[in-house]
Short mmCIF file of C-alpha atoms in Angstrom, two decimals:
data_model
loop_
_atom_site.label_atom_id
_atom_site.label_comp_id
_atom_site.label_asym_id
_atom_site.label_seq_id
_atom_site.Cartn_x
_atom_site.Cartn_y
_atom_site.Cartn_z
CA UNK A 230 81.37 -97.58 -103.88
CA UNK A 231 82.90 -97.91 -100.20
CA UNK A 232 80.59 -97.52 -97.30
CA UNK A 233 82.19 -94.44 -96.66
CA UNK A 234 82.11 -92.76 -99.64
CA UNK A 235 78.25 -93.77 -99.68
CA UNK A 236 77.19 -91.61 -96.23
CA UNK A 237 79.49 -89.08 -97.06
CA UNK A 238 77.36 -88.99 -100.71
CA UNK A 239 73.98 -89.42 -98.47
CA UNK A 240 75.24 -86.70 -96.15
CA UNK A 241 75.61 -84.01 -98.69
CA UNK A 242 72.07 -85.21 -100.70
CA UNK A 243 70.47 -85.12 -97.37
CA UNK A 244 71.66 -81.88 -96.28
CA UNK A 245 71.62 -80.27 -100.11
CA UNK A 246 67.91 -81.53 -100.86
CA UNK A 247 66.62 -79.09 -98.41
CA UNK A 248 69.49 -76.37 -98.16
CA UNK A 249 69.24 -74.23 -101.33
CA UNK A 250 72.76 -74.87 -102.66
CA UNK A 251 71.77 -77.54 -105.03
CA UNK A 252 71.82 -81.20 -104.40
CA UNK A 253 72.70 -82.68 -107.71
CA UNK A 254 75.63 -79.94 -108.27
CA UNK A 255 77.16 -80.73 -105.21
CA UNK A 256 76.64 -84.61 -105.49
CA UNK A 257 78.55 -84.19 -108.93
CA UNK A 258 81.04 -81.93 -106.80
CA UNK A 259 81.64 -84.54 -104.19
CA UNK A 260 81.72 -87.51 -106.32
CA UNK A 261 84.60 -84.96 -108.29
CA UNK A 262 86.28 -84.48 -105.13
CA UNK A 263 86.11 -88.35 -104.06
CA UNK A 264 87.18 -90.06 -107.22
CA UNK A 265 83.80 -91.76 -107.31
CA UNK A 266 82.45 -92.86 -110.27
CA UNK A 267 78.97 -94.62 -109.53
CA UNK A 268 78.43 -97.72 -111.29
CA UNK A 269 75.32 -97.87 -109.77
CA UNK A 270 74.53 -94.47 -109.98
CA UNK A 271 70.78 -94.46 -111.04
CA UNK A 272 70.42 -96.70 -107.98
CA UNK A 273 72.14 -94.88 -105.46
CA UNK A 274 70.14 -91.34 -106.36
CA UNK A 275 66.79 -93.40 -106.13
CA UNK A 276 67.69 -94.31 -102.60
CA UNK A 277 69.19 -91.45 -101.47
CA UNK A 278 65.77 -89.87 -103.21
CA UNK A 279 63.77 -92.10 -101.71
CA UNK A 280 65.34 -91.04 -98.17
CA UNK A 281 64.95 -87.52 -98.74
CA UNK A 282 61.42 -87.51 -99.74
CA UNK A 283 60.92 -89.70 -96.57
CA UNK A 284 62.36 -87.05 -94.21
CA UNK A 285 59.99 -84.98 -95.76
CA UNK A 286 57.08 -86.32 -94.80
CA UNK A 287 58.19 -87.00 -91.46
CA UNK A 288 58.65 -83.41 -91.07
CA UNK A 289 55.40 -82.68 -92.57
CA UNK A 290 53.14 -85.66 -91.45
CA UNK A 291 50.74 -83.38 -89.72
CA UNK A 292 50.09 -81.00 -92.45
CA UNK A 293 49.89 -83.66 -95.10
CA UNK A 294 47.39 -85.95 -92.96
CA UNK A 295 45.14 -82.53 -92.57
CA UNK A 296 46.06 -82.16 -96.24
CA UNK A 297 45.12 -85.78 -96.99
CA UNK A 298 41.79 -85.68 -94.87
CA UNK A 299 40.14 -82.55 -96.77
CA UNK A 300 40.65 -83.78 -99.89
CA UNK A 301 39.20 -87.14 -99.03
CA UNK A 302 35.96 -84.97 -98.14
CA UNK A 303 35.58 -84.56 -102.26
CA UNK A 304 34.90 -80.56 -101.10
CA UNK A 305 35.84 -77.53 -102.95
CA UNK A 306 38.14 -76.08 -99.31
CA UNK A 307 41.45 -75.06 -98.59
CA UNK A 308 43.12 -78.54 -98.60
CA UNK A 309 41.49 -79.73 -101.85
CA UNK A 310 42.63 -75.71 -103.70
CA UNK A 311 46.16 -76.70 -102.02
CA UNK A 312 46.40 -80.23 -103.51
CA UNK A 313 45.11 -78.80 -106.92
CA UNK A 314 47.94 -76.17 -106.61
CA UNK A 315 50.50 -78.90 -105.89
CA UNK A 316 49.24 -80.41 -109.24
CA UNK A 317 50.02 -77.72 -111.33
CA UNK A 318 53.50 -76.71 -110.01
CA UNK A 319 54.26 -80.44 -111.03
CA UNK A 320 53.35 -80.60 -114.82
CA UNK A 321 56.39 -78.42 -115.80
CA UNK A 322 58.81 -80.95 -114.22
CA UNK A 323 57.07 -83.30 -114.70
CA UNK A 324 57.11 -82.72 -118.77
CA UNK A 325 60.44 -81.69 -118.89
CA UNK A 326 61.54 -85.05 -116.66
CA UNK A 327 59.79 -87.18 -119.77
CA UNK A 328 60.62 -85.17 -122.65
CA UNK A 329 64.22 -84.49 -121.85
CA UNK A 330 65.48 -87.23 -120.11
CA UNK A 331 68.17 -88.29 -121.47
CA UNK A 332 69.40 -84.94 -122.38
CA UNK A 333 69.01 -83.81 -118.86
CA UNK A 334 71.61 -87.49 -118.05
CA UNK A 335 73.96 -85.93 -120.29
CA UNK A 336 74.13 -83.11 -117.93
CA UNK A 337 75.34 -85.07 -114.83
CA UNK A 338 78.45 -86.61 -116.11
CA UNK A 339 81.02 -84.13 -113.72
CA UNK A 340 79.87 -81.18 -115.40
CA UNK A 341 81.34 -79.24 -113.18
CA UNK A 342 81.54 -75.74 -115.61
CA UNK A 343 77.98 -76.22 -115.65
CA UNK A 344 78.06 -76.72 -111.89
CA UNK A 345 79.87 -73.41 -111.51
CA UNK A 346 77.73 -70.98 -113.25
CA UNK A 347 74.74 -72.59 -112.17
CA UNK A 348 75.27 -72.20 -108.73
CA UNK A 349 76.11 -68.22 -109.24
CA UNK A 350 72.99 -68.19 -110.80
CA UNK A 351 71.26 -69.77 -107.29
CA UNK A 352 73.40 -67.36 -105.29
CA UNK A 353 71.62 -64.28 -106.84
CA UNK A 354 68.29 -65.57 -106.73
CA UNK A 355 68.93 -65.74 -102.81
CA UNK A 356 70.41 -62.70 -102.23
CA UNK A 357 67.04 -60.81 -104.01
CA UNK A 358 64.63 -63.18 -102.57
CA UNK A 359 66.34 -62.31 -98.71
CA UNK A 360 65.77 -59.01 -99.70
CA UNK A 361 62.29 -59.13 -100.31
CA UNK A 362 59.87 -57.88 -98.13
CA UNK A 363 57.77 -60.97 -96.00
CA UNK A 364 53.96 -61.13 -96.61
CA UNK A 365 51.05 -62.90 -95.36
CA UNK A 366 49.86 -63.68 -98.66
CA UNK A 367 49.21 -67.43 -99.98
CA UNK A 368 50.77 -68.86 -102.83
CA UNK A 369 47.98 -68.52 -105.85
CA UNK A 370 46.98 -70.48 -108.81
CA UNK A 371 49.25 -68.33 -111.46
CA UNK A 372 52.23 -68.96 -108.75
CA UNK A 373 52.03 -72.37 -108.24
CA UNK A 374 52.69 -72.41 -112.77
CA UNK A 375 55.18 -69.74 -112.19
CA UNK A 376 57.14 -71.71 -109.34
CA UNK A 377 56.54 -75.07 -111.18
CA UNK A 378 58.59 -73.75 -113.91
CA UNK A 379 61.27 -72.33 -111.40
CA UNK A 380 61.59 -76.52 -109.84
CA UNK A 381 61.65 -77.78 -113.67
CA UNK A 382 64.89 -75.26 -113.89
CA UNK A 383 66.23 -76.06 -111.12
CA UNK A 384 66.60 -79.90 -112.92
CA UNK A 385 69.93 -78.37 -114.35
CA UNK A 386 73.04 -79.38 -111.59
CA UNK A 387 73.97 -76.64 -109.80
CA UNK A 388 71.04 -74.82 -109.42
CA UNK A 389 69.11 -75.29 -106.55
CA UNK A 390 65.44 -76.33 -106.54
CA UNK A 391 64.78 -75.42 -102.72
CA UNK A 392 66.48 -71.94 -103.40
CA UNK A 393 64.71 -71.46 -106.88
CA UNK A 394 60.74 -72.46 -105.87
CA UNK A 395 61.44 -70.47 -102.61
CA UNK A 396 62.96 -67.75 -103.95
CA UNK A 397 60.66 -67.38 -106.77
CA UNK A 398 57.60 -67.66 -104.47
CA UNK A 399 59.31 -65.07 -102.31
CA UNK A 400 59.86 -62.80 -104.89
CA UNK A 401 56.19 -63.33 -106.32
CA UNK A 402 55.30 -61.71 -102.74
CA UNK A 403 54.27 -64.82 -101.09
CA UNK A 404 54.84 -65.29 -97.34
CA UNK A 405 57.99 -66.63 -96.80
CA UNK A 406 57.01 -69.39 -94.23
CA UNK A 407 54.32 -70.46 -96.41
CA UNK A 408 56.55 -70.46 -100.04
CA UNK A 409 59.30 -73.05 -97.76
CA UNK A 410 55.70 -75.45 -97.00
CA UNK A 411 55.23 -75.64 -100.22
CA UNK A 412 58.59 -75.96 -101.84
CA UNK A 413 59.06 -78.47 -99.66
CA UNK A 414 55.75 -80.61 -100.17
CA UNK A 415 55.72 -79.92 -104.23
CA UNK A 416 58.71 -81.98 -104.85
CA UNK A 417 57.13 -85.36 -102.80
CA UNK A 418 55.02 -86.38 -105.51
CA UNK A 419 57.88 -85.80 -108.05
CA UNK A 420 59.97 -87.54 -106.48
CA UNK A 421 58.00 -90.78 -105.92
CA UNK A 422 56.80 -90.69 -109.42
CA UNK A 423 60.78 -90.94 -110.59
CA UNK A 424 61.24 -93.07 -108.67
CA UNK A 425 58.64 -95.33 -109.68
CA UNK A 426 59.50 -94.80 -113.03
CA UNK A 427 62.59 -95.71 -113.01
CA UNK A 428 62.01 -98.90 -110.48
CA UNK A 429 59.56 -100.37 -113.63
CA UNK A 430 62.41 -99.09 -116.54
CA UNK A 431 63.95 -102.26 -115.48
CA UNK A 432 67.14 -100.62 -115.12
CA UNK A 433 67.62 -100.82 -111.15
CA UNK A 434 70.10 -103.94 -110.81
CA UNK A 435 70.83 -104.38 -107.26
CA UNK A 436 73.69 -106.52 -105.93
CA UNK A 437 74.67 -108.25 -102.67
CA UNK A 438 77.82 -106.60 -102.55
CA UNK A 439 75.97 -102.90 -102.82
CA UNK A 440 73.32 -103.80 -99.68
CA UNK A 441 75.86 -102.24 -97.26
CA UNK A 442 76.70 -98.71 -98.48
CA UNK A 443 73.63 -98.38 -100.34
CA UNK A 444 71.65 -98.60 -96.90
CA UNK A 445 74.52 -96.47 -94.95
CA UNK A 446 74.16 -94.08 -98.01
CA UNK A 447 70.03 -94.04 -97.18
CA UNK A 448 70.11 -93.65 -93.44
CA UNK A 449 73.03 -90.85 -93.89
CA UNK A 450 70.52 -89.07 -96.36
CA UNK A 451 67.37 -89.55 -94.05
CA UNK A 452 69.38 -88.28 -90.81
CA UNK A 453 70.70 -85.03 -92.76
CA UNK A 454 67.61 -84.82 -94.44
CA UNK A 455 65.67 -84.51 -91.11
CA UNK A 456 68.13 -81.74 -89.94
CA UNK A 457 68.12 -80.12 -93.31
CA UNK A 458 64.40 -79.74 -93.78
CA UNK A 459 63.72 -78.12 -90.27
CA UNK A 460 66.85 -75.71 -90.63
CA UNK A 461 65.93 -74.29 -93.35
CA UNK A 462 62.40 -73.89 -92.52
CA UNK A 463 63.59 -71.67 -89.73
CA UNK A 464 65.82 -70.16 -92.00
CA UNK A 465 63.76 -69.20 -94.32
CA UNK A 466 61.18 -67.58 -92.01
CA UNK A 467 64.66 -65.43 -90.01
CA UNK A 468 65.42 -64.06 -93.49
CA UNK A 469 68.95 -66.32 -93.32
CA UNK A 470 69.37 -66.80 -97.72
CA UNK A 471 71.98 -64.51 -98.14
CA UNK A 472 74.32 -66.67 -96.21
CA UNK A 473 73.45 -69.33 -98.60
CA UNK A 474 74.09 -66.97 -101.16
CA UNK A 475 77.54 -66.35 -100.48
CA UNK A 476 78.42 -70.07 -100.09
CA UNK A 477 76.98 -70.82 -103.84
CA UNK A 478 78.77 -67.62 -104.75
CA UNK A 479 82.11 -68.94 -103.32
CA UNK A 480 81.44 -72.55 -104.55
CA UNK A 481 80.19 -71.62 -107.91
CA UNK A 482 83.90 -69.70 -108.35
CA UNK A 483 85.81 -72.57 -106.92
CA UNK A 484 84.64 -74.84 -109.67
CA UNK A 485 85.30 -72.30 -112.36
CA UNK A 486 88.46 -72.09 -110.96
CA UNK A 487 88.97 -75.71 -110.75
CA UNK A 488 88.06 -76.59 -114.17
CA UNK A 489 90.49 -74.10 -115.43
CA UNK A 490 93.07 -74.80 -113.47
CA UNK A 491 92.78 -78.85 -114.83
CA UNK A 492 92.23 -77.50 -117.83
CA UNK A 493 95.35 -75.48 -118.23
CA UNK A 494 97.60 -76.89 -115.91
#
């Protein structure tokens, strides 16, 4: 992979990760698009992974140093019930992530069918959860389960897992500022423990000649990221999804289209 091709690829995880239009359907989209096929493919979405996750807790370094202080008190208060919550939304990712790993790989091999209806799926999500009616109420126990099911959903490409824990919250009657916080800060864990995972499979083979584009593909992903993550925070909180929902909408019928169109013609 050219240098290019790698902050182009960073670009769109970056700005994906955060936007709900699905990061790893539009990675498979653009990789489609470029003519890339990744040889180092597991590598490249670790960085790019790692970059994102970085961005967001740049964004959120206040909140998860208050976050990090109360539990550290070993108290029963608001930061220790909001760490515990984080905990559960994990375990249904994080089973489905062990138990269906490879089947889940099998998925992300220019799927882009899957792709397609996936993202029409994301697309009506946002439109109801833009409809829904803002709250001031705090995401609960039985929420955090319910929306940790939503993020291990949103492991299929093309459907988004910003848009689907946000959304879901949303449309559980949470308070729309407060379901982005912690769709946003539920994935951080996740995403470090993949990617510590799969640094100790023993599968991560890095070469000289990847140095270069992998590290313009991790700054391009940190840069977008850091735009991404503060966008849609203010997006979220405007009532802004149903634009979002006509772009997956519109993409999501473009690849249809596209994979009949090959297929056919």
């Amino acid at each position: 992979m050219d240098v290019i091709n790698a902050i182009i690829l960073g670009i769109i995880q970056g700005l994906t990760e955060f936007l709900p239009v699905s990061s790893s359907g539009h990675i498979e989209l653009g990789k489609a698009i470029l003519g890339v096929e990744l040889k180092e493919d597991l590598l490249f979405t670790v960085v790019v992974h790692f970059a994102t996750a970085l961005s967001t807790i740049v964004i959120f370094r206040k909140d998860i140093l208050e976050l990090l202080k109360g539990i550290l008190q070993f108290k029963w208060n608001d930061d220790f019930k909001f760490a515990l919550k984080i905990i559960i939304s994990m375990i249904p990712a994080a089973l489905v992530g062990v138990l269906l790993e490879d089947q889940l790989k099998a998925l992300f091999k220019g799927n882009i069918l899957l792709v397609g209806f996936m993202l029409i799926i994301t697309a009506i999500l946002l439109y109801l959860a833009d409809k829904a009616k803002n709250t001031k109420k705090d995401v609960s126990y039985s929420n955090a389960a319910i929306i940790g099911i939503a993020q291990a959903i949103a492991m299929l490409p093309g459907i988004s897992r910003s848009g689907a824990t946000i959304s879901t919250s949303v449309l559980l009657g949470n308070d729309k500022t407060k379901a982005a916080r912690f769709s946003f800060l539920m994935v951080v864990p996740l995403i470090f423990g993949k990617i510590g995972k799969d640094i100790f499979s023993g599968e991560l083979a890095l070469e000289s000649s990847q140095i270069v584009p992998l590290s313009a593909g991790f700054i391009a992903a940190f840069i977008a990221g850091l735009f991404a993550c503060t966008w849609m925070i203010n997006l979220v909180k405007k009532s802004k999804l149903s634009y979002f929902s006509i772009y997956c909408l519109v993409v999501g019928l473009i690849a249809i289209g596209y994979v009949g169109y090959d297929t056919y013609f």
